[in-house]
Short mmCIF file of C-alpha atoms in Angstrom, two decimals:
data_model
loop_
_atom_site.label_atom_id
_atom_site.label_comp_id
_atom_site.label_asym_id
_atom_site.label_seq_id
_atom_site.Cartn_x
_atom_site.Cartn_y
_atom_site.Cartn_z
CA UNK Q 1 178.14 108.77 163.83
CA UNK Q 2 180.69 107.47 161.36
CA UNK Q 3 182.73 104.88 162.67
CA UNK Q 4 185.01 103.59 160.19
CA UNK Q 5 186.48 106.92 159.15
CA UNK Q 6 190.22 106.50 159.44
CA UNK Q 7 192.84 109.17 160.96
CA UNK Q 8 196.21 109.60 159.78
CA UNK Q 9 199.11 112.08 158.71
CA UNK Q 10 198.67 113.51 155.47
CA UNK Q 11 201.03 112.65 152.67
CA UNK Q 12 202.82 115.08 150.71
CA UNK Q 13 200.80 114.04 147.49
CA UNK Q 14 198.16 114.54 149.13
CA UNK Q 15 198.34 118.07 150.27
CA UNK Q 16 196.66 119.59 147.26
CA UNK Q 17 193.54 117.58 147.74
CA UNK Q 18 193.49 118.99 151.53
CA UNK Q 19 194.28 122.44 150.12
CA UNK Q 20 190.70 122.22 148.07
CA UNK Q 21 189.27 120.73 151.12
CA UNK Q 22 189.65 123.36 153.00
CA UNK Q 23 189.15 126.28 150.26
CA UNK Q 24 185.60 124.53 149.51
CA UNK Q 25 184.60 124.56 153.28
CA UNK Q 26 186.08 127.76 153.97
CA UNK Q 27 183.92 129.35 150.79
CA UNK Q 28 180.80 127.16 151.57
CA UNK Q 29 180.65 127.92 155.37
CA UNK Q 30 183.14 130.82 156.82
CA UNK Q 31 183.29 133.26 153.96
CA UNK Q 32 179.95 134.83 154.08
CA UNK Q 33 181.15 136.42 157.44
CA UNK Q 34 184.22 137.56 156.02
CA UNK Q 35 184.94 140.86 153.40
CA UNK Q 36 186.13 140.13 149.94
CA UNK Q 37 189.37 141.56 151.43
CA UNK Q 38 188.89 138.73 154.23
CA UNK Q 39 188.19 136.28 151.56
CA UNK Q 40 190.98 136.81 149.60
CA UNK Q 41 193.31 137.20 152.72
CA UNK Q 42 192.39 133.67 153.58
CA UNK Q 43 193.32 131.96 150.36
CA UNK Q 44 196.43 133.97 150.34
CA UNK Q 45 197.28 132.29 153.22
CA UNK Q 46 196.55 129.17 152.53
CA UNK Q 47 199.18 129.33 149.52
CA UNK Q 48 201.91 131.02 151.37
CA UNK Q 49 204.68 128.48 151.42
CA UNK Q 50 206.52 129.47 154.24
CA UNK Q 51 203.16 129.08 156.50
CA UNK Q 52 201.97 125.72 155.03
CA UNK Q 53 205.98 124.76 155.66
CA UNK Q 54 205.35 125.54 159.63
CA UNK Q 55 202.27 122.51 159.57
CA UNK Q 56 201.50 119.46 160.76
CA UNK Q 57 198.48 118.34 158.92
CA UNK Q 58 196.49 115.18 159.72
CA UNK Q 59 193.08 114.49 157.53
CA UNK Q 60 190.33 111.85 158.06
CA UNK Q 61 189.62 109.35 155.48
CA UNK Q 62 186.82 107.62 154.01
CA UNK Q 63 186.60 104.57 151.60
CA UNK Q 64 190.10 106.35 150.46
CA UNK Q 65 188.41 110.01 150.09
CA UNK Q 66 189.80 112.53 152.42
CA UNK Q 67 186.62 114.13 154.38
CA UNK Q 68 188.39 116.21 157.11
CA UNK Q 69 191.97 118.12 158.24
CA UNK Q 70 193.07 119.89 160.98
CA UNK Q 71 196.48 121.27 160.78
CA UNK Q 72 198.54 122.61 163.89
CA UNK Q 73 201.78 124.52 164.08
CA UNK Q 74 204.29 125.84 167.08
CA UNK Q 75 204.92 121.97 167.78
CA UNK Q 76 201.08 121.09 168.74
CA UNK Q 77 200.08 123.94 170.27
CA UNK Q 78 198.33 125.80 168.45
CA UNK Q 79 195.38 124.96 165.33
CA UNK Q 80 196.17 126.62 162.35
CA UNK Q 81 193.48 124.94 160.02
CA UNK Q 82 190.66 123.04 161.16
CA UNK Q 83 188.00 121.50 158.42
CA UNK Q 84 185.23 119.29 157.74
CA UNK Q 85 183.45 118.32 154.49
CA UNK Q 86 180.14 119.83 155.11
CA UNK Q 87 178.46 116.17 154.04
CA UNK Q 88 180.15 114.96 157.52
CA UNK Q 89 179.46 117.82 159.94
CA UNK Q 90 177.98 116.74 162.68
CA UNK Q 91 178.70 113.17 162.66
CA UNK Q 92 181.88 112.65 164.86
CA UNK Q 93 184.92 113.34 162.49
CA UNK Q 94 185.61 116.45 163.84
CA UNK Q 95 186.03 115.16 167.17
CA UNK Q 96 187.92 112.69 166.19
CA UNK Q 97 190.86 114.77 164.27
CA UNK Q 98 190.83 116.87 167.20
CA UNK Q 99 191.56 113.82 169.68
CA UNK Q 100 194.77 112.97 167.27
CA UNK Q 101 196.60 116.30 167.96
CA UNK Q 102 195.12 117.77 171.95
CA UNK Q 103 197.53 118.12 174.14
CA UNK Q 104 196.92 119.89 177.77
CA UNK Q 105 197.20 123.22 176.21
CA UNK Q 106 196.31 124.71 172.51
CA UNK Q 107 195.41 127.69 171.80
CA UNK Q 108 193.49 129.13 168.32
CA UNK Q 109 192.09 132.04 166.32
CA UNK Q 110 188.75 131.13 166.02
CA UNK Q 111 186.40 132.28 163.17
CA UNK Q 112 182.79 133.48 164.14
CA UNK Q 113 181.25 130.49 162.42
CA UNK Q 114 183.36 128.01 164.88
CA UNK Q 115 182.97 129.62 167.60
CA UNK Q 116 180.41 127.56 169.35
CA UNK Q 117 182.30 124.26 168.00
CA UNK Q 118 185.20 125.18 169.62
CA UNK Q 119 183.38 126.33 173.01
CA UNK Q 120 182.37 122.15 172.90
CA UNK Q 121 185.58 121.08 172.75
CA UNK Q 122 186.61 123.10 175.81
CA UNK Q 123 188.15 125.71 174.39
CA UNK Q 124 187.53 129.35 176.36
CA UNK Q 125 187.65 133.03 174.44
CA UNK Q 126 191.01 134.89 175.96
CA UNK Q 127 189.93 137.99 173.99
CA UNK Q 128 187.32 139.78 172.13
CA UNK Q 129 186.81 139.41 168.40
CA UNK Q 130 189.77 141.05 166.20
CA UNK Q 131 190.43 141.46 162.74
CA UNK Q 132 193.67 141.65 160.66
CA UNK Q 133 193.09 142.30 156.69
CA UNK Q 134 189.62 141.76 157.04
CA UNK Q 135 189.65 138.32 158.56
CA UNK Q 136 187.70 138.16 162.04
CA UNK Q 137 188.66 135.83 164.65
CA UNK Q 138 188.65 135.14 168.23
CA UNK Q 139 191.47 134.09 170.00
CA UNK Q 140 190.61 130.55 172.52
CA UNK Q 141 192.42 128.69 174.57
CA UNK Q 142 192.30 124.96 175.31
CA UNK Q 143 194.19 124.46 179.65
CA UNK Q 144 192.97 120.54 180.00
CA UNK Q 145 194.96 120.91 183.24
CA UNK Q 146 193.04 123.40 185.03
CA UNK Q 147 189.92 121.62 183.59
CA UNK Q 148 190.86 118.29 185.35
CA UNK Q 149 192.12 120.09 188.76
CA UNK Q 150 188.72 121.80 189.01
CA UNK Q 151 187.04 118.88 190.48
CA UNK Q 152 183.67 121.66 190.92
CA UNK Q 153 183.75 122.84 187.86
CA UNK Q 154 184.50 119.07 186.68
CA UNK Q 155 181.23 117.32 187.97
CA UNK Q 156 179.37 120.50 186.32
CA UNK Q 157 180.74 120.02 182.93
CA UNK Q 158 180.20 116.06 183.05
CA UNK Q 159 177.02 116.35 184.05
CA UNK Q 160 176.06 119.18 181.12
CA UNK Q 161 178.23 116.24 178.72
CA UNK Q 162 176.11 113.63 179.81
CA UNK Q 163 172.72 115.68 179.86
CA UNK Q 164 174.44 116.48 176.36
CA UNK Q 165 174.57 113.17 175.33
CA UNK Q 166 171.50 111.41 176.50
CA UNK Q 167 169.69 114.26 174.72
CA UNK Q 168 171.65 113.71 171.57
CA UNK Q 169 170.85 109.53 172.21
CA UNK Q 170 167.53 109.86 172.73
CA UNK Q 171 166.57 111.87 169.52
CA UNK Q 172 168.89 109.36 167.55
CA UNK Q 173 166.82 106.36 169.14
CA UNK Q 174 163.68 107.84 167.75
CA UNK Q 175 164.76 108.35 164.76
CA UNK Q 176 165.47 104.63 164.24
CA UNK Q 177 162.16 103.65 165.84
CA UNK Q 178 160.73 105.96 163.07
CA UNK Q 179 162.65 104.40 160.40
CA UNK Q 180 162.18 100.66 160.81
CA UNK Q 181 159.32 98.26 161.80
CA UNK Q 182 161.24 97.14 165.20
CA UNK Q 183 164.23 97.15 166.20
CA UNK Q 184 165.43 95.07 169.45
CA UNK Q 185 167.50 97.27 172.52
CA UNK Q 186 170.49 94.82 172.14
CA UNK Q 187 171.03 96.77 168.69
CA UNK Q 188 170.40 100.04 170.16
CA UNK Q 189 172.90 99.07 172.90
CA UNK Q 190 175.12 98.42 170.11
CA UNK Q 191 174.68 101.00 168.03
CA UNK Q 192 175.01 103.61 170.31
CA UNK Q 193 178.36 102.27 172.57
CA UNK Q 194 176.18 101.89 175.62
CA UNK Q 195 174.73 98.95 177.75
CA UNK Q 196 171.26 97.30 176.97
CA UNK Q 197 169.93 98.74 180.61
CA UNK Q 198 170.57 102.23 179.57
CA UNK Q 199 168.76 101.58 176.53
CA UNK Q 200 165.46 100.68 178.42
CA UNK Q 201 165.82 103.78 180.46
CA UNK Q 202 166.03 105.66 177.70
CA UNK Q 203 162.48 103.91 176.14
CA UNK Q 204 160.85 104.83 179.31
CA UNK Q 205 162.07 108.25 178.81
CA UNK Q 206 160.55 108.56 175.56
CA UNK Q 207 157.26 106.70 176.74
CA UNK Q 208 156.98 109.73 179.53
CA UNK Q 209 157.70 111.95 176.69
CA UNK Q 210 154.68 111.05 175.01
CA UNK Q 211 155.80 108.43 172.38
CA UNK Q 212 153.42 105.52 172.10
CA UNK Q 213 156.68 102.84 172.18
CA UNK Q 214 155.32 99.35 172.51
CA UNK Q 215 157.81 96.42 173.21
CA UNK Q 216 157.17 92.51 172.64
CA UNK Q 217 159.20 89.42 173.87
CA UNK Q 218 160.34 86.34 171.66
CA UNK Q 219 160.17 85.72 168.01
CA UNK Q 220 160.02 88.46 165.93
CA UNK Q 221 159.31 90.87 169.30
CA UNK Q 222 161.54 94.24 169.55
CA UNK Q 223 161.00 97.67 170.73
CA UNK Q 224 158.75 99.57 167.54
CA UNK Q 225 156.49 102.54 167.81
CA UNK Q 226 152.59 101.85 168.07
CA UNK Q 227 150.92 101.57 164.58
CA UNK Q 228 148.40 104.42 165.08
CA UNK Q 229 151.61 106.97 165.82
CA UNK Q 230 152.75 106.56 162.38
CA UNK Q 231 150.59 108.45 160.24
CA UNK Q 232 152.99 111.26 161.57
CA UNK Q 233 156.36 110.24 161.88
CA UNK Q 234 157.31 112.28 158.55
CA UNK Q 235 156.72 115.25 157.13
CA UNK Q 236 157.40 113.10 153.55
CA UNK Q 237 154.26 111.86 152.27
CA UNK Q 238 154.73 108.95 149.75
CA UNK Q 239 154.08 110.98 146.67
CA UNK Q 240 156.71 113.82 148.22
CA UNK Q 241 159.16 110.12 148.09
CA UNK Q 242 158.15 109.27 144.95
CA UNK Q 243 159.09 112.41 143.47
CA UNK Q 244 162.61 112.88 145.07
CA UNK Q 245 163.12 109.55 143.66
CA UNK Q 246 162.53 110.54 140.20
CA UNK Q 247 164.02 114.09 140.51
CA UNK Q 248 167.05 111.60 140.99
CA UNK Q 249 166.71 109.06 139.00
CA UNK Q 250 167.15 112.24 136.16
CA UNK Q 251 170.25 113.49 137.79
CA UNK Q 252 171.56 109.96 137.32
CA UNK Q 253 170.84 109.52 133.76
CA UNK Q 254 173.56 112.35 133.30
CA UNK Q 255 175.49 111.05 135.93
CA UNK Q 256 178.94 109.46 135.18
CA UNK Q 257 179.56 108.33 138.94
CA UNK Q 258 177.43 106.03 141.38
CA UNK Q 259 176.78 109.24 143.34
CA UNK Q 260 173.07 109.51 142.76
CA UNK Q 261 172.23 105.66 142.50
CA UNK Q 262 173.94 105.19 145.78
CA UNK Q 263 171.21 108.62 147.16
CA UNK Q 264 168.61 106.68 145.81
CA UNK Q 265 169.58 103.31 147.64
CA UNK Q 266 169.94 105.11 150.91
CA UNK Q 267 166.41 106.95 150.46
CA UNK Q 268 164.90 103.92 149.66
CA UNK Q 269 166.75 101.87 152.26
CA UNK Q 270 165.45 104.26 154.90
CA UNK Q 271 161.71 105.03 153.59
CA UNK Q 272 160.56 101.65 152.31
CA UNK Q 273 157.37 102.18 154.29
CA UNK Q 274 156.49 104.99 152.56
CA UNK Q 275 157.34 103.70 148.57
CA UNK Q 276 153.88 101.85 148.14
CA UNK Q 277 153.31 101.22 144.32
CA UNK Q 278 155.07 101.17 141.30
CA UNK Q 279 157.05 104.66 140.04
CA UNK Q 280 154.81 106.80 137.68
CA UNK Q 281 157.33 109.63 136.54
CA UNK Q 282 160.61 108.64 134.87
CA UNK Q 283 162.80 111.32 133.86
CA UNK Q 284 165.76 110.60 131.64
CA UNK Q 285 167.98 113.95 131.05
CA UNK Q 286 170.44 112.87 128.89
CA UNK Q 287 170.72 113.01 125.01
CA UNK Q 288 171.77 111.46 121.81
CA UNK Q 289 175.77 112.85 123.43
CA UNK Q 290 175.78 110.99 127.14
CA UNK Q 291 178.82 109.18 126.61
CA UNK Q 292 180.25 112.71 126.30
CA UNK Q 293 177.90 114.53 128.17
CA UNK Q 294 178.15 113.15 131.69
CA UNK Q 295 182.12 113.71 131.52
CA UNK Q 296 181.79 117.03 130.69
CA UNK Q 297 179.01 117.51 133.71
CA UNK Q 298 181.31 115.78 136.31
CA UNK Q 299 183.84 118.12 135.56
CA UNK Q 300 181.91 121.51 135.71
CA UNK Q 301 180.62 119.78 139.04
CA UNK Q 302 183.68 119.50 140.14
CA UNK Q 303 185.01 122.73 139.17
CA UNK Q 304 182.15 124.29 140.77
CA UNK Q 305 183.07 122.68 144.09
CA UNK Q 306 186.61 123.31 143.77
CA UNK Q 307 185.85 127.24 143.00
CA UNK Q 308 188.25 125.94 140.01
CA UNK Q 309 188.18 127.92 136.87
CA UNK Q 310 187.43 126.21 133.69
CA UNK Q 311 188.61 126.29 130.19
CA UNK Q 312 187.37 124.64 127.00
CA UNK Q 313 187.08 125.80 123.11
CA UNK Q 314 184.43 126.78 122.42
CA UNK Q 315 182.03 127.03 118.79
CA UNK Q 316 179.48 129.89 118.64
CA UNK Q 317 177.80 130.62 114.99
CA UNK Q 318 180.64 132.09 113.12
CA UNK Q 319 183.46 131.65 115.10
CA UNK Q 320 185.58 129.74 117.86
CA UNK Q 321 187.28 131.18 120.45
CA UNK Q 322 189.14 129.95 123.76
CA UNK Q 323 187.27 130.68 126.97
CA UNK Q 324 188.15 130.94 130.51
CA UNK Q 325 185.13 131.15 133.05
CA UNK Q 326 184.07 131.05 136.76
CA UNK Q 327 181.50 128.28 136.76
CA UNK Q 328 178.32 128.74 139.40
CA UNK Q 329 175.53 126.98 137.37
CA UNK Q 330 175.28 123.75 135.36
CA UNK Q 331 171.41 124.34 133.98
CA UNK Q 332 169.24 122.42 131.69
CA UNK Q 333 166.87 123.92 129.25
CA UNK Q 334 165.70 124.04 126.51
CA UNK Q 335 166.09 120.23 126.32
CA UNK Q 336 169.97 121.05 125.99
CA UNK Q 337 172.54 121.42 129.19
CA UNK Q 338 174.85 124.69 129.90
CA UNK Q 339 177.23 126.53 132.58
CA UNK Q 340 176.58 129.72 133.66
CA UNK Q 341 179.76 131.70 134.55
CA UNK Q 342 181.74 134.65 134.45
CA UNK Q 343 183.74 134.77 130.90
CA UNK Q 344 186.72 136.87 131.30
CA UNK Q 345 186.76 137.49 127.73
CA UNK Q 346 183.39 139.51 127.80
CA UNK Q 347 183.63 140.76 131.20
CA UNK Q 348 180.10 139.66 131.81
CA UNK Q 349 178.27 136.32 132.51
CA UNK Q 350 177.29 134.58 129.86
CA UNK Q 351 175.51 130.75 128.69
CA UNK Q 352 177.79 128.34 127.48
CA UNK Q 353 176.00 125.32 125.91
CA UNK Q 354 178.48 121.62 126.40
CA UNK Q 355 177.96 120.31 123.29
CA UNK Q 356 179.44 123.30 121.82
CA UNK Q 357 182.51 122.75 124.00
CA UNK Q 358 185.40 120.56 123.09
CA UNK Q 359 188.68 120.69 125.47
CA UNK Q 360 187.10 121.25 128.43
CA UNK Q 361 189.51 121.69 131.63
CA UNK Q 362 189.03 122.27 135.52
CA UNK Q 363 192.27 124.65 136.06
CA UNK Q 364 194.28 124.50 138.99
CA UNK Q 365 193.36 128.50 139.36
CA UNK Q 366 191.17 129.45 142.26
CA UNK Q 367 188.50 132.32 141.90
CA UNK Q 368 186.66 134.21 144.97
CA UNK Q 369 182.75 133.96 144.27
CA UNK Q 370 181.04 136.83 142.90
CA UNK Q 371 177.25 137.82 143.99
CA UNK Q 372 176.08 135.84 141.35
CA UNK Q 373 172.59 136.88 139.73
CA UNK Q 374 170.72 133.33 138.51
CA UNK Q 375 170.93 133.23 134.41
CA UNK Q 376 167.63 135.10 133.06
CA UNK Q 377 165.91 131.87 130.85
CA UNK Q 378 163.09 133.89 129.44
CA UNK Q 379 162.10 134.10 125.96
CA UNK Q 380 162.69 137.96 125.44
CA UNK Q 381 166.28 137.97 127.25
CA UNK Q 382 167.33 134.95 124.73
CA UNK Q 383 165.67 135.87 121.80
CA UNK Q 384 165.36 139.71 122.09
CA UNK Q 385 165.53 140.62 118.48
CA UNK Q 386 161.95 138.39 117.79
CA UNK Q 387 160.10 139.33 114.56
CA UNK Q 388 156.16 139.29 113.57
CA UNK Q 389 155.82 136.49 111.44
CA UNK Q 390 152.53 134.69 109.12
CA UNK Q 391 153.42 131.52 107.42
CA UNK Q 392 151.18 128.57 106.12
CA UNK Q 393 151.72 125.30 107.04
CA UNK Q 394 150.14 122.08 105.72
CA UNK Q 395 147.65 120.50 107.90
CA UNK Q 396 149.42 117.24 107.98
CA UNK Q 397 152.24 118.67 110.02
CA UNK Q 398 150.12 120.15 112.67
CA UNK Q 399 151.56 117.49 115.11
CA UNK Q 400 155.05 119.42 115.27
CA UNK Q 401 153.24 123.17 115.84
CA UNK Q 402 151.27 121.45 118.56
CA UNK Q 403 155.11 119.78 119.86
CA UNK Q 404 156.66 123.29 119.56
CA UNK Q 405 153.80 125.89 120.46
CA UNK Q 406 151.16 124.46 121.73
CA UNK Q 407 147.51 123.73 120.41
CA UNK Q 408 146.45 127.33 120.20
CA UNK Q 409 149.03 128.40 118.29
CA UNK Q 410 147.30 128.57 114.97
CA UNK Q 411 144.32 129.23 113.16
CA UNK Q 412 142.40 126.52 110.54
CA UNK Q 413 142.60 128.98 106.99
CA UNK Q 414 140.02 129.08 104.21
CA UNK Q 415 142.15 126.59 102.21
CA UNK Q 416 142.60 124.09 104.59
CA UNK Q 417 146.08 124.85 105.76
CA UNK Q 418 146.99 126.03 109.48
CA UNK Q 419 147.71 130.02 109.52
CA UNK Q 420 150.85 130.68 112.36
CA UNK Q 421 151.61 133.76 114.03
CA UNK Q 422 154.25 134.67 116.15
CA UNK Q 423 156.84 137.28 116.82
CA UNK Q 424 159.42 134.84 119.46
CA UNK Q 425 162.55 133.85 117.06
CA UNK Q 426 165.20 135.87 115.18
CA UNK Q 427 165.54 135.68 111.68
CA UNK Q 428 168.46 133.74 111.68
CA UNK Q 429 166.44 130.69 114.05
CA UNK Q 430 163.41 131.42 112.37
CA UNK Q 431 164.38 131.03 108.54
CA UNK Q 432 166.75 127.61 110.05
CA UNK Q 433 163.23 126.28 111.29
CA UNK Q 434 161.41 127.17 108.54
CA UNK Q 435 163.53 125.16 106.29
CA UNK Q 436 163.08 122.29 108.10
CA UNK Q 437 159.60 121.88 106.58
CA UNK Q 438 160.94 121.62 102.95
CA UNK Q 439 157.56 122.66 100.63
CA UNK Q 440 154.88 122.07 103.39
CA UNK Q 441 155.92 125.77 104.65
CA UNK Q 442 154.76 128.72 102.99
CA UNK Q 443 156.00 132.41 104.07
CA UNK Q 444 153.29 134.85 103.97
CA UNK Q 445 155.50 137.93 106.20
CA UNK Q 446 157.67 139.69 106.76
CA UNK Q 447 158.97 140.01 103.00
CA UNK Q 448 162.60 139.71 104.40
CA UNK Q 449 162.20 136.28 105.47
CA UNK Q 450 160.93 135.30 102.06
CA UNK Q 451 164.03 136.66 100.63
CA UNK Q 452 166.31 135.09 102.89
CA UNK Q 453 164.63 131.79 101.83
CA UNK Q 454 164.43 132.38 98.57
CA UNK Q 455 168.34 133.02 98.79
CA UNK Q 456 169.07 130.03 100.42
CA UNK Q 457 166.84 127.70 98.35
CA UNK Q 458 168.82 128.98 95.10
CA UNK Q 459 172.34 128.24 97.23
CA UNK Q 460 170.69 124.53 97.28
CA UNK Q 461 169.69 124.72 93.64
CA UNK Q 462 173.26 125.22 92.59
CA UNK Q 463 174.33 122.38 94.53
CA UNK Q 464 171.92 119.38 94.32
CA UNK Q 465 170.26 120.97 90.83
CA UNK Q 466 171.08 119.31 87.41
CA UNK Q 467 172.85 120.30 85.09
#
């Protein structure tokens, strides 16, 4: 439960950023219910200026960031738009934009994935599912007068709210007992709004349940779950911790926010009994380029989110060109990172590499998600054209075949040297790596790739030979 969030009427400058809000929830969460006509009639709507004109939008805020909105129109009565960051589903904001704008009676067109949301705010189907331009809903109705005058119907509902409740308490009690050493019921009371006696009912709930809860009096006593129980309380083991950790600590090195370091904190904050040791894997996945690197990755991030097209220049061998793309992927390999998107200069997906890009925008323009395939990495989709190739290489730079291809990638020749064979790389990559070796290389196939050398080593003859 999130208690410091903050409700309030949404500023005019601040409509855009509610706009994305709801876009990015409506994508994430509704629109895999909906047609691609549905999908589009949705953001068409949500860009219509004469219907934005008829709302009254309030949003819930956080540390200044705008996590929720609900919007109503025909003066209160009825919800027009009604959205939570998926991060904060399911921890009270909802419920709390809703208290800001119920009055005795509201009515809305419900979406199938709200549905059951709406049923637990009190609202009651009036009809059966329709659809207009693809977009499903059912209409609801919210009548907090006839809910009140019903004393029957009443009792039954608080008693399901409380059963509701206690349920919801009791899990959320556990889970602290499973988190931390001990913990003593006047901070239970606390932290969940209710009195310390409830709070020992509630332990001798859980000890009925099953749960081996032991309690202690004075100094350093507290309510804490026996030490036998837990070998079990998480599915996490300390090596599965240890891991997450470092998959994050890598995400961070490319990071340029506080987003993952502030993960890692909470992790750690919450699973200290589990982080025995010292850290054994450290990932770093940044480069020589992180002061420009991490920019470039916030924004594709963020474009990503935002279902935001992106534009940048961009410099492929033998050319530049401006691009346009749908981003889906940000994807490192290769020891390099890319996007993978829809260009709509190639009609096609395609891998953009960042350090190729310079320029690089999030657009204001909104795209509807594709059925996007995941980018095909292998060797023969990037490097389809590969030839058979037999070059000698000294033996004292055995250390960077090893690096590259592995220990069994060549064979020890009659003359000492190391005999490689391989048919991966194009000509163009190939004769680029090949040079890279200066004298210590020798080409024995195919005969074009000696030429192509032999070319390029009289190109470097002309320039840094004497005259």
């Amino acid at each position: 439960m999130i208690k410091n969030a903050v409700i309030r009427k949404i500023r005019t400058e601040e409509s855009q950023e509610a706009l994305a809000l709801v876009w990015r929830v409506f994508q994430e969460y509704e629109a895999p219910d909906y047609s691609r006509e549905g999908v589009e009639e949705f953001y068409q709507s949500i860009h219509d200026e004469a219907f934005l004109d008829q709302l009254d939008w309030n949003g819930a805020f956080l540390d200044d960031g705008l996590i929720g909105v609900i919007a109503t129109r025909n003066k209160g009565k009825h919800i027009a738009l009604f959205f939570v960051d998926g991060r904060y589903q399911g921890q009270g904001i909802g419920r709390k934009l809703f208290e800001s704008v119920k009055i005795d009676h509201m009515t809305v067109n419900s979406s199938p994935y709200a549905l059951k949301i709406y049923r637990k705010l009190g609202f009651t189907e009036t009809d059966e599912e329709r659809s207009v331009n693809g977009l499903r809903f059912i209409p609801m109705e919210l009548k907090l007068y006839n809910y009140y005058r019903n004393m029957t119907y009443s009792c039954h509902v608080s008693f399901v709210m409380i059963k509701m409740m206690k349920t919801d308490r009791l899990i959320g009690i556990l889970s602290v007992l499973l988190q931390k050493e001990s913990v003593t019921a006047p901070q239970l009371a606390q932290q969940f709004e209710v009195s310390r006696r409830t709070i020992n009912r509630d332990i001798d709930v859980l000890c009925m349940a099953g749960i081996p809860i032991r309690t202690a009096q004075g100094y350093k006593g507290g309510i804490s779950i026996m030490d036998g129980y837990r070998m079990d309380r998480t599915i996490l083991t300390s090596k599965d911790m240890q891991m997450i950790l470092a998959g994050l600590r890598g995400l961070d090195s490319v990071s340029g926010s506080a987003y993952y370091s502030q993960l890692m904190e909470k992790i750690q904050a919450g699973s200290s009994q589990y982080l025995g040791g010292h850290d054994s894997m450290l990932i770093d996945l940044s480069s020589w380029y992180k002061e420009t690197l991490a920019p470039k990755i916030g924004i594709i991030q963020s474009a990503i989110e935002n279902r935001h097209l992106l534009s940048f220049r961009y410099f492929a061998p033998g050319k530049e060109s401006e691009r346009k793309i749908e981003p889906y992927y940000l994807v490192f390999h290769w020891s390099n990172w890319y996007v993978w998107g829809w260009c709509s200069d190639r009609n096609d997906y395609r891998l953009f590499k960042l350090q190729r890009m310079d320029r690089l925008k999030e657009t204001e323009t909104v795209f509807v998600c594709r059925e996007v395939p995941l980018p095909d990495l292998s060797q023969e989709k990037v490097f389809p054209k590969g030839i058979r190739t037999k070059i000698l290489f000294d033996e004292d730079v055995k250390w960077r075949l090893v690096e590259e291809f592995g220990p069994d990638c060549f064979t020890l020749n009659e003359d000492g040297r190391l005999l490689f064979e391989s048919g991966e790389l194009d000509m163009e990559n190939l004769c680029s790596w090949i040079m890279t070796f200066g004298s210590k290389a020798e080409v024995l196939e195919p005969e074009e790739l000696r030429e192509l050398l032999r070319d390029n080593a009289e190109k470097l003859l002309k320039i840094y030979g004497k005259e």
